[in-house]
Amino acid sequence: MHDFGCTRTHTIFLNLPLTLSPRNMFQLKPQPLIHFDRSLPSEFIIFPRLHPDRIMRFIDPEPCLIFHTANSWDDYDRQGQVVAINMLGCRFKSAKLVYSAGAVDVPKIERQFGADDTVLLYYYRFDLRTGLISHAFPLSTIPFEFPTIPPAYGMQPSRYVYGCTMASGSFDERLGGAAKVDCLVKLDVLELISRGKRRGQGKWDDAVDTRSAAEIIREGSRHDGGVISIFKCPDGWYAQEPRFVARENGRGEDDGYLLSYGKLA
Amino acid sequence: MLHGVYFPTSDQSGQFSRSRSEPAPIYTNRHLATPLLDLTLLLLRSPIPSIALLISPLSSLPKILTAIIQAFTIAIRARLGVLSVANTSVVWWAKGLGTEAEEEKLIEDDLGIGEVGGVGRLLATCESGPPLEVRVPGLETVRWDRLDDGEENLGNRRGGWEWFKRWGLLRVQEVGP
């Protein structure tokens, strides 16, 4: 597990089917030590912080990979009880990235599932009363990774999430290959989530905002604002995981700076 | 390795100031002095199995076993039962910060708890071990920091693992992103 989610009251563990076990090598059909097992579902284990005996398991039958969670927060009812947990994470539908990272040939099945796979900012809502995932959908079709939020706004329904994307290409390219982050992005996640919820409950494969990164960049140059803003680095420059630094005595959640290392190719 | 950018304030500018009011930021980087670094400098290659070795179906069993045994020798050398590097966030550990600082102060004044520990320190954290204290601004490694506040520390914290679990394969990690 590379990352997990925390709300004010609960902890979310991501039990995803990327297995690391010597037992893989001694199966009837031997698998490598690190193996993405498509027969297993994606499981989210949620429990109140400090009470790991009261776990609830939420199952999404589709196997996926989530390396980074952006933010997680509670939904309260009128009596002040927690009724649901919301989580935003960067979700891959295939394990192509892990093979590319090791410069190992991607197996056929992962290539098949990974053919149109991009890492998307995905929204989950876990309903604690029913024990089911009430909503699950991607917010945008742009490749999105390395999310960051202002530290003071974590574990709450913060409006903005920042991260990395690319004008073209994807994060699954071989590390050192073409996965070059040339854009920083700011998403109004609360607006995107409410638009997505209006479509209805359940799991949706289609993103709320279907514009590509290139389209958003083109539109952005014409008018400011909008739910997704992309900063494209100047030609030849590349960025990486940013951090939000709040302005001293700033007004508002997004009053601050994005700090990142830049590289001139 | 840790990378850092130091933003000097205008009164510390000294020789680095230019004609502008703000002095230029200074970049530095430094390796963290962990047992892993010692073994790497000895072997002149990574002593920990890479993702490529563990995920490729073409890797041979002897190679994988050698890699795992080497990883354990570091754990033994470290006498911590874990392989600790700094591969997750750095944390500034201090009192009086954040949105709940005032609440904390009121509770502590009530209970008569005084200042415990240093004023503020930079901790490089790791998924599989205790934090490592690093000096600023030079990024020199100071020591492993088990967050000892007198009664409780990371060694005896609530939910600590049994000895056989701490030595299990779950703690063998790739030094990842």
CSV table of N, CA and C in Angstrom, one decimal, chain A residues 41-184:
chain,number,residue,atom,x,y,z
A,41,PRO,N,-10.7,-8.3,-6.2
A,41,PRO,CA,-11.4,-7.0,-6.4
A,41,PRO,C,-10.5,-5.9,-5.7
A,42,SER,N,-11.0,-4.6,-5.9
A,42,SER,CA,-10.4,-3.5,-5.2
A,42,SER,C,-11.2,-3.4,-3.9
A,43,GLU,N,-10.5,-3.4,-2.8
A,43,GLU,CA,-11.2,-3.4,-1.5
A,43,GLU,C,-10.7,-2.1,-0.8
A,44,PHE,N,-11.7,-1.5,-0.1
A,44,PHE,CA,-11.4,-0.3,0.7
A,44,PHE,C,-11.8,-0.6,2.1
A,45,ILE,N,-10.8,-0.6,3.0
A,45,ILE,CA,-11.0,-1.0,4.4
A,45,ILE,C,-11.1,0.3,5.2
A,46,ILE,N,-12.3,0.5,5.8
A,46,ILE,CA,-12.5,1.8,6.5
A,46,ILE,C,-12.8,1.5,8.0
A,47,PHE,N,-12.2,2.2,8.9
A,47,PHE,CA,-12.5,2.0,10.3
A,47,PHE,C,-12.3,3.3,11.0
A,48,PRO,N,-13.0,3.5,12.1
A,48,PRO,CA,-12.8,4.7,12.9
A,48,PRO,C,-11.4,4.7,13.4
A,49,ARG,N,-10.7,5.8,13.4
A,49,ARG,CA,-9.4,5.9,13.8
A,49,ARG,C,-9.3,5.4,15.3
A,50,LEU,N,-8.3,4.7,15.6
A,50,LEU,CA,-8.1,4.1,17.0
A,50,LEU,C,-9.1,3.0,17.3
A,51,HIS,N,-9.9,2.5,16.3
A,51,HIS,CA,-10.8,1.4,16.6
A,51,HIS,C,-10.7,0.4,15.4
A,52,PRO,N,-9.5,-0.2,15.2
A,52,PRO,CA,-9.4,-1.1,14.1
A,52,PRO,C,-10.2,-2.4,14.2
A,53,ASP,N,-10.9,-2.6,15.3
A,53,ASP,CA,-11.7,-3.7,15.4
A,53,ASP,C,-13.0,-3.5,14.7
A,54,ARG,N,-13.4,-2.2,14.4
A,54,ARG,CA,-14.7,-1.9,13.8
A,54,ARG,C,-14.5,-1.7,12.3
A,55,ILE,N,-13.9,-2.6,11.6
A,55,ILE,CA,-13.7,-2.3,10.2
A,55,ILE,C,-14.9,-2.6,9.3
A,56,MET,N,-15.0,-1.8,8.3
A,56,MET,CA,-16.0,-2.0,7.2
A,56,MET,C,-15.3,-2.2,5.9
A,57,ARG,N,-15.7,-3.2,5.2
A,57,ARG,CA,-15.0,-3.5,3.9
A,57,ARG,C,-15.9,-3.1,2.7
A,58,PHE,N,-15.4,-2.2,1.9
A,58,PHE,CA,-16.2,-1.8,0.7
A,58,PHE,C,-15.5,-2.4,-0.5
A,59,ILE,N,-16.3,-3.1,-1.4
A,59,ILE,CA,-15.7,-3.8,-2.5
A,59,ILE,C,-16.1,-3.2,-3.8
A,60,ASP,N,-15.1,-3.0,-4.6
A,60,ASP,CA,-15.4,-2.6,-6.0
A,60,ASP,C,-14.8,-3.8,-6.9
A,61,PRO,N,-15.7,-4.5,-7.6
A,61,PRO,CA,-15.3,-5.7,-8.3
A,61,PRO,C,-14.1,-5.5,-9.3
A,62,GLU,N,-14.0,-4.2,-9.8
A,62,GLU,CA,-13.0,-4.0,-10.8
A,62,GLU,C,-11.7,-3.8,-10.1
A,63,PRO,N,-10.6,-4.5,-10.5
A,63,PRO,CA,-9.3,-4.3,-9.9
A,63,PRO,C,-8.7,-3.0,-10.4
A,64,CYS,N,-8.0,-2.3,-9.6
A,64,CYS,CA,-7.5,-1.0,-10.0
A,64,CYS,C,-6.2,-0.8,-9.1
A,65,LEU,N,-5.5,0.3,-9.5
A,65,LEU,CA,-4.3,0.7,-8.7
A,65,LEU,C,-4.5,2.2,-8.3
A,66,ILE,N,-4.3,2.5,-7.0
A,66,ILE,CA,-4.3,3.9,-6.6
A,66,ILE,C,-3.1,4.1,-5.8
A,67,PHE,N,-2.2,5.0,-6.3
A,67,PHE,CA,-0.9,5.2,-5.6
A,67,PHE,C,-1.0,6.4,-4.7
A,68,HIS,N,-1.8,7.4,-5.1
A,68,HIS,CA,-1.9,8.6,-4.3
A,68,HIS,C,-3.4,9.0,-4.0
A,69,THR,N,-3.7,9.3,-2.8
A,69,THR,CA,-5.0,9.9,-2.5
A,69,THR,C,-4.8,11.4,-2.4
A,70,ALA,N,-5.8,12.1,-2.9
A,70,ALA,CA,-5.7,13.5,-2.9
A,70,ALA,C,-6.3,14.1,-1.6
A,71,ASN,N,-7.5,13.6,-1.2
A,71,ASN,CA,-8.1,14.1,0.0
A,71,ASN,C,-9.2,13.2,0.4
A,72,SER,N,-9.6,13.2,1.7
A,72,SER,CA,-10.7,12.4,2.1
A,72,SER,C,-11.4,13.1,3.2
A,73,TRP,N,-12.8,13.1,3.2
A,73,TRP,CA,-13.5,13.8,4.2
A,73,TRP,C,-14.8,13.1,4.5
A,74,ASP,N,-15.4,13.5,5.7
A,74,ASP,CA,-16.6,12.9,6.2
A,74,ASP,C,-17.9,13.6,5.7
A,75,ASP,N,-18.9,12.9,5.6
A,75,ASP,CA,-20.3,13.4,5.3
A,75,ASP,C,-21.1,13.3,6.6
A,76,TYR,N,-21.7,14.3,7.1
A,76,TYR,CA,-22.4,14.2,8.4
A,76,TYR,C,-23.9,14.4,8.1
A,77,ASP,N,-24.7,13.8,9.0
A,77,ASP,CA,-26.1,14.0,9.0
A,77,ASP,C,-26.5,15.1,10.0
A,78,ARG,N,-27.8,15.3,10.1
A,78,ARG,CA,-28.2,16.5,10.9
A,78,ARG,C,-27.9,16.3,12.4
A,79,GLN,N,-27.7,15.0,12.8
A,79,GLN,CA,-27.4,14.8,14.2
A,79,GLN,C,-25.9,14.8,14.5
A,80,GLY,N,-25.1,15.1,13.4
A,80,GLY,CA,-23.7,15.2,13.6
A,80,GLY,C,-23.0,13.8,13.6
A,81,GLN,N,-23.7,12.8,13.1
A,81,GLN,CA,-23.1,11.5,12.9
A,81,GLN,C,-22.5,11.4,11.5
A,82,VAL,N,-21.4,10.6,11.5
A,82,VAL,CA,-20.7,10.4,10.2
A,82,VAL,C,-21.5,9.3,9.4
A,83,VAL,N,-22.1,9.7,8.2
A,83,VAL,CA,-22.8,8.7,7.5
A,83,VAL,C,-22.1,8.2,6.2
A,84,ALA,N,-21.1,9.0,5.7
A,84,ALA,CA,-20.4,8.5,4.6
A,84,ALA,C,-19.0,9.1,4.5
A,85,ILE,N,-18.2,8.4,3.8
A,85,ILE,CA,-16.8,8.9,3.6
A,85,ILE,C,-16.6,9.2,2.2
A,86,ASN,N,-15.9,10.3,1.9
A,86,ASN,CA,-15.6,10.7,0.5
A,86,ASN,C,-14.1,10.6,0.3
A,87,MET,N,-13.7,10.1,-0.8
A,87,MET,CA,-12.3,10.0,-1.1
A,87,MET,C,-11.9,10.3,-2.5
A,88,LEU,N,-10.9,11.1,-2.7
A,88,LEU,CA,-10.4,11.4,-4.1
A,88,LEU,C,-9.0,10.7,-4.2
A,89,GLY,N,-8.8,10.0,-5.3
A,89,GLY,CA,-7.5,9.3,-5.5
A,89,GLY,C,-7.2,9.3,-7.0
A,90,CYS,N,-5.9,9.0,-7.3
A,90,CYS,CA,-5.5,9.0,-8.7
A,90,CYS,C,-5.5,7.5,-9.1
A,91,ARG,N,-6.4,7.1,-9.9
A,91,ARG,CA,-6.6,5.7,-10.2
A,91,ARG,C,-6.2,5.2,-11.5
A,92,PHE,N,-5.5,4.1,-11.6
A,92,PHE,CA,-5.2,3.4,-12.8
A,92,PHE,C,-6.1,2.2,-13.0
A,93,LYS,N,-6.5,1.9,-14.2
A,93,LYS,CA,-7.3,0.7,-14.4
A,93,LYS,C,-6.4,-0.5,-14.7
A,94,SER,N,-5.2,-0.3,-15.0
A,94,SER,CA,-4.3,-1.5,-15.3
A,94,SER,C,-3.0,-1.3,-14.6
A,95,ALA,N,-2.2,-2.3,-14.5
A,95,ALA,CA,-0.9,-2.2,-13.8
A,95,ALA,C,0.3,-1.9,-14.8
A,96,LYS,N,-0.1,-1.3,-15.9
A,96,LYS,CA,0.9,-1.1,-16.9
A,96,LYS,C,2.1,-0.3,-16.3
A,97,LEU,N,1.8,0.7,-15.4
A,97,LEU,CA,2.8,1.6,-14.9
A,97,LEU,C,3.9,0.8,-14.2
A,98,VAL,N,3.5,-0.2,-13.4
A,98,VAL,CA,4.5,-0.9,-12.6
A,98,VAL,C,5.5,-1.6,-13.5
A,99,TYR,N,5.0,-2.2,-14.6
A,99,TYR,CA,5.9,-2.9,-15.5
A,99,TYR,C,6.8,-1.9,-16.3
A,100,SER,N,6.2,-0.8,-16.7
A,100,SER,CA,6.9,0.3,-17.4
A,100,SER,C,8.0,0.8,-16.5
A,101,ALA,N,7.7,1.0,-15.2
A,101,ALA,CA,8.7,1.6,-14.3
A,101,ALA,C,9.9,0.7,-14.1
A,102,GLY,N,9.7,-0.6,-14.3
A,102,GLY,CA,10.8,-1.6,-14.2
A,102,GLY,C,11.4,-1.9,-15.5
A,103,ALA,N,11.0,-1.2,-16.6
A,103,ALA,CA,11.5,-1.4,-17.9
A,103,ALA,C,11.3,-2.9,-18.3
A,104,VAL,N,10.2,-3.5,-17.8
A,104,VAL,CA,10.0,-4.9,-18.1
A,104,VAL,C,8.8,-4.9,-19.1
A,105,ASP,N,8.8,-5.9,-20.0
A,105,ASP,CA,7.7,-6.0,-21.0
A,105,ASP,C,6.4,-6.1,-20.3
A,106,VAL,N,5.4,-5.3,-20.8
A,106,VAL,CA,4.1,-5.4,-20.1
A,106,VAL,C,3.4,-6.6,-20.6
A,107,PRO,N,2.9,-7.5,-19.7
A,107,PRO,CA,2.2,-8.7,-20.1
A,107,PRO,C,1.0,-8.4,-21.0
A,108,LYS,N,0.6,-9.3,-21.8
A,108,LYS,CA,-0.5,-9.1,-22.8
A,108,LYS,C,-1.8,-8.6,-22.1
A,109,ILE,N,-2.1,-9.2,-20.9
A,109,ILE,CA,-3.4,-8.8,-20.3
A,109,ILE,C,-3.4,-7.4,-19.8
A,110,GLU,N,-2.3,-7.0,-19.3
A,110,GLU,CA,-2.2,-5.6,-18.8
A,110,GLU,C,-2.2,-4.6,-20.0
A,111,ARG,N,-1.6,-5.1,-21.1
A,111,ARG,CA,-1.6,-4.2,-22.3
A,111,ARG,C,-3.0,-4.0,-22.8
A,112,GLN,N,-3.8,-5.1,-22.7
A,112,GLN,CA,-5.2,-5.1,-23.1
A,112,GLN,C,-6.0,-4.1,-22.3
A,113,PHE,N,-5.9,-4.3,-21.0
A,113,PHE,CA,-6.7,-3.4,-20.1
A,113,PHE,C,-6.1,-2.0,-20.1
A,114,GLY,N,-4.9,-1.9,-20.4
A,114,GLY,CA,-4.2,-0.6,-20.3
A,114,GLY,C,-4.2,0.2,-21.6
A,115,ALA,N,-4.9,-0.4,-22.7
A,115,ALA,CA,-4.8,0.2,-24.0
A,115,ALA,C,-5.3,1.7,-23.9
A,116,ASP,N,-6.4,1.9,-23.3
A,116,ASP,CA,-6.9,3.3,-23.2
A,116,ASP,C,-6.9,3.8,-21.8
A,117,ASP,N,-6.0,3.2,-21.0
A,117,ASP,CA,-6.0,3.6,-19.5
A,117,ASP,C,-5.2,4.8,-19.3
A,118,THR,N,-5.8,5.8,-18.6
A,118,THR,CA,-5.0,6.9,-18.1
A,118,THR,C,-5.3,7.0,-16.7
A,119,VAL,N,-4.3,7.6,-15.9
A,119,VAL,CA,-4.6,7.8,-14.5
A,119,VAL,C,-5.5,9.0,-14.3
A,120,LEU,N,-6.6,8.8,-13.7
A,120,LEU,CA,-7.7,9.8,-13.6
A,120,LEU,C,-7.9,10.1,-12.1
A,121,LEU,N,-8.3,11.4,-11.9
A,121,LEU,CA,-8.7,11.7,-10.5
A,121,LEU,C,-10.1,11.2,-10.3
A,122,TYR,N,-10.2,10.2,-9.4
A,122,TYR,CA,-11.4,9.4,-9.2
A,122,TYR,C,-12.1,9.8,-7.9
A,123,TYR,N,-13.4,9.8,-7.9
A,123,TYR,CA,-14.1,10.1,-6.6
A,123,TYR,C,-14.9,8.9,-6.2
A,124,TYR,N,-14.7,8.6,-4.9
A,124,TYR,CA,-15.5,7.5,-4.2
A,124,TYR,C,-16.3,8.1,-3.1
A,125,ARG,N,-17.5,7.5,-2.9
A,125,ARG,CA,-18.3,7.8,-1.7
A,125,ARG,C,-18.7,6.5,-1.1
A,126,PHE,N,-18.2,6.3,0.1
A,126,PHE,CA,-18.5,5.1,0.8
A,126,PHE,C,-19.6,5.3,1.8
A,127,ASP,N,-20.8,4.7,1.6
A,127,ASP,CA,-21.9,4.9,2.5
A,127,ASP,C,-21.8,4.0,3.7
A,128,LEU,N,-21.6,4.5,4.9
A,128,LEU,CA,-21.4,3.7,6.1
A,128,LEU,C,-22.7,3.0,6.5
A,129,ARG,N,-23.8,3.5,6.1
A,129,ARG,CA,-25.1,2.8,6.6
A,129,ARG,C,-25.4,1.6,5.8
A,130,THR,N,-25.1,1.6,4.5
A,130,THR,CA,-25.4,0.5,3.6
A,130,THR,C,-24.2,-0.5,3.5
A,131,GLY,N,-23.0,0.0,3.7
A,131,GLY,CA,-21.8,-0.8,3.5
A,131,GLY,C,-21.5,-0.9,2.0
A,132,LEU,N,-22.0,0.0,1.2
A,132,LEU,CA,-21.8,-0.1,-0.3
A,132,LEU,C,-21.2,1.3,-0.7
A,133,ILE,N,-20.5,1.2,-1.9
A,133,ILE,CA,-20.0,2.4,-2.5
A,133,ILE,C,-21.1,3.1,-3.3
A,134,SER,N,-21.5,4.3,-2.8
A,134,SER,CA,-22.7,4.9,-3.4
A,134,SER,C,-22.4,5.6,-4.7
A,135,HIS,N,-21.2,6.2,-4.8
A,135,HIS,CA,-20.8,6.9,-6.0
A,135,HIS,C,-19.4,6.5,-6.3
A,136,ALA,N,-19.1,6.3,-7.6
A,136,ALA,CA,-17.7,6.1,-8.0
A,136,ALA,C,-17.6,6.6,-9.5
A,137,PHE,N,-16.8,7.7,-9.7
A,137,PHE,CA,-16.6,8.1,-11.1
A,137,PHE,C,-15.4,9.0,-11.2
A,138,PRO,N,-14.8,9.1,-12.4
A,138,PRO,CA,-13.7,10.0,-12.6
A,138,PRO,C,-14.2,11.4,-12.8
A,139,LEU,N,-13.4,12.4,-12.3
A,139,LEU,CA,-13.8,13.7,-12.4
A,139,LEU,C,-13.4,14.3,-13.8
A,140,SER,N,-12.3,13.9,-14.4
A,140,SER,CA,-11.8,14.5,-15.6
A,140,SER,C,-11.1,13.4,-16.4
A,141,THR,N,-11.0,13.6,-17.7
A,141,THR,CA,-10.3,12.6,-18.5
A,141,THR,C,-8.8,12.9,-18.6
A,142,ILE,N,-8.3,14.0,-18.0
A,142,ILE,CA,-6.9,14.4,-18.2
A,142,ILE,C,-6.1,13.4,-17.3
A,143,PRO,N,-4.9,13.0,-17.7
A,143,PRO,CA,-4.0,12.2,-16.8
A,143,PRO,C,-3.6,13.1,-15.6
A,144,PHE,N,-3.8,12.6,-14.4
A,144,PHE,CA,-3.6,13.4,-13.2
A,144,PHE,C,-2.9,12.6,-12.2
A,145,GLU,N,-1.8,13.1,-11.7
A,145,GLU,CA,-1.0,12.5,-10.6
A,145,GLU,C,-0.4,13.5,-9.7
A,146,PHE,N,0.2,13.0,-8.6
A,146,PHE,CA,0.9,13.8,-7.7
A,146,PHE,C,0.0,14.9,-7.1
A,147,PRO,N,-1.2,14.5,-6.5
A,147,PRO,CA,-2.1,15.5,-6.0
A,147,PRO,C,-1.5,16.2,-4.8
A,148,THR,N,-1.9,17.4,-4.6
A,148,THR,CA,-1.5,18.1,-3.4
A,148,THR,C,-2.7,19.1,-3.0
A,149,ILE,N,-2.8,19.3,-1.7
A,149,ILE,CA,-3.8,20.3,-1.2
A,149,ILE,C,-3.1,21.1,-0.1
A,150,PRO,N,-3.6,22.3,0.2
A,150,PRO,CA,-3.0,23.0,1.3
A,150,PRO,C,-3.1,22.2,2.5
A,151,PRO,N,-2.1,22.0,3.3
A,151,PRO,CA,-2.1,21.1,4.5
A,151,PRO,C,-3.3,21.5,5.5
A,152,ALA,N,-3.6,22.8,5.6
A,152,ALA,CA,-4.6,23.3,6.5
A,152,ALA,C,-6.0,22.9,6.0
A,153,TYR,N,-6.1,22.4,4.8
A,153,TYR,CA,-7.4,22.1,4.2
A,153,TYR,C,-7.6,20.6,4.0
A,154,GLY,N,-6.7,19.8,4.6
A,154,GLY,CA,-6.9,18.4,4.5
A,154,GLY,C,-8.0,17.8,5.4
A,155,MET,N,-8.5,16.7,5.0
A,155,MET,CA,-9.6,16.0,5.8
A,155,MET,C,-10.9,16.8,5.9
A,156,GLN,N,-11.0,17.8,5.0
A,156,GLN,CA,-12.3,18.5,5.0
A,156,GLN,C,-12.7,18.6,3.5
A,157,PRO,N,-13.9,19.0,3.2
A,157,PRO,CA,-14.4,19.1,1.8
A,157,PRO,C,-13.7,20.4,1.2
A,158,SER,N,-12.4,20.3,0.9
A,158,SER,CA,-11.8,21.5,0.3
A,158,SER,C,-12.1,21.6,-1.2
A,159,ARG,N,-12.2,22.8,-1.7
A,159,ARG,CA,-12.7,23.0,-3.0
A,159,ARG,C,-11.7,22.6,-4.1
A,160,TYR,N,-10.4,22.9,-3.8
A,160,TYR,CA,-9.4,22.8,-4.9
A,160,TYR,C,-8.4,21.7,-4.6
A,161,VAL,N,-8.0,21.0,-5.7
A,161,VAL,CA,-6.9,20.0,-5.6
A,161,VAL,C,-6.0,20.4,-6.7
A,162,TYR,N,-4.7,20.4,-6.4
A,162,TYR,CA,-3.7,20.7,-7.4
A,162,TYR,C,-2.9,19.5,-7.8
A,163,GLY,N,-2.3,19.5,-8.9
A,163,GLY,CA,-1.5,18.3,-9.3
A,163,GLY,C,-0.8,18.5,-10.6
A,164,CYS,N,-0.3,17.4,-11.2
A,164,CYS,CA,0.5,17.4,-12.4
A,164,CYS,C,-0.3,16.7,-13.5
A,165,THR,N,-0.2,17.2,-14.7
A,165,THR,CA,-0.7,16.6,-15.9
A,165,THR,C,0.2,16.9,-17.1
A,166,MET,N,-0.2,16.4,-18.3
A,166,MET,CA,0.6,16.6,-19.4
A,166,MET,C,-0.3,17.0,-20.6
A,167,ALA,N,0.2,17.9,-21.4
A,167,ALA,CA,-0.6,18.3,-22.6
A,167,ALA,C,-0.8,17.1,-23.5
A,168,SER,N,0.2,16.2,-23.6
A,168,SER,CA,0.0,15.0,-24.4
A,168,SER,C,0.8,13.9,-23.8
A,169,GLY,N,0.4,12.7,-24.0
A,169,GLY,CA,1.2,11.6,-23.4
A,169,GLY,C,0.5,11.1,-22.1
A,170,SER,N,1.1,10.1,-21.4
A,170,SER,CA,0.5,9.6,-20.2
A,170,SER,C,1.6,9.3,-19.2
A,171,PHE,N,1.2,9.0,-18.0
A,171,PHE,CA,2.1,8.7,-16.9
A,171,PHE,C,2.7,7.2,-17.0
A,172,ASP,N,2.1,6.4,-17.9
A,172,ASP,CA,2.5,5.0,-18.0
A,172,ASP,C,3.7,4.8,-18.8
A,173,GLU,N,4.2,5.9,-19.4
A,173,GLU,CA,5.4,5.7,-20.3
A,173,GLU,C,6.5,5.3,-19.4
A,174,ARG,N,7.5,4.6,-20.0
A,174,ARG,CA,8.7,4.1,-19.2
A,174,ARG,C,9.3,5.3,-18.6
A,175,LEU,N,9.6,5.2,-17.3
A,175,LEU,CA,10.2,6.3,-16.5
A,175,LEU,C,11.5,6.6,-17.2
A,176,GLY,N,11.7,7.9,-17.5
A,176,GLY,CA,12.9,8.3,-18.3
A,176,GLY,C,12.5,8.3,-19.8
A,177,GLY,N,11.4,7.8,-20.1
A,177,GLY,CA,10.9,7.8,-21.5
A,177,GLY,C,10.1,9.1,-21.7
A,178,ALA,N,8.8,8.9,-22.1
A,178,ALA,CA,8.1,10.1,-22.5
A,178,ALA,C,7.2,10.7,-21.4
A,179,ALA,N,7.3,10.2,-20.2
A,179,ALA,CA,6.4,10.7,-19.1
A,179,ALA,C,6.9,12.0,-18.6
A,180,LYS,N,6.7,13.1,-19.3
A,180,LYS,CA,7.2,14.3,-18.9
A,180,LYS,C,6.1,15.3,-18.5
A,181,VAL,N,6.2,15.7,-17.3
A,181,VAL,CA,5.1,16.6,-16.8
A,181,VAL,C,5.4,18.0,-17.2
A,182,ASP,N,4.5,18.5,-18.1
A,182,ASP,CA,4.8,19.9,-18.5
A,182,ASP,C,3.6,20.8,-18.1
A,183,CYS,N,2.7,20.3,-17.3
A,183,CYS,CA,1.6,21.2,-16.9
A,183,CYS,C,1.3,21.0,-15.4
A,184,LEU,N,0.9,22.0,-14.7
A,184,LEU,CA,0.3,21.9,-13.4
A,184,LEU,C,-1.1,22.3,-13.5
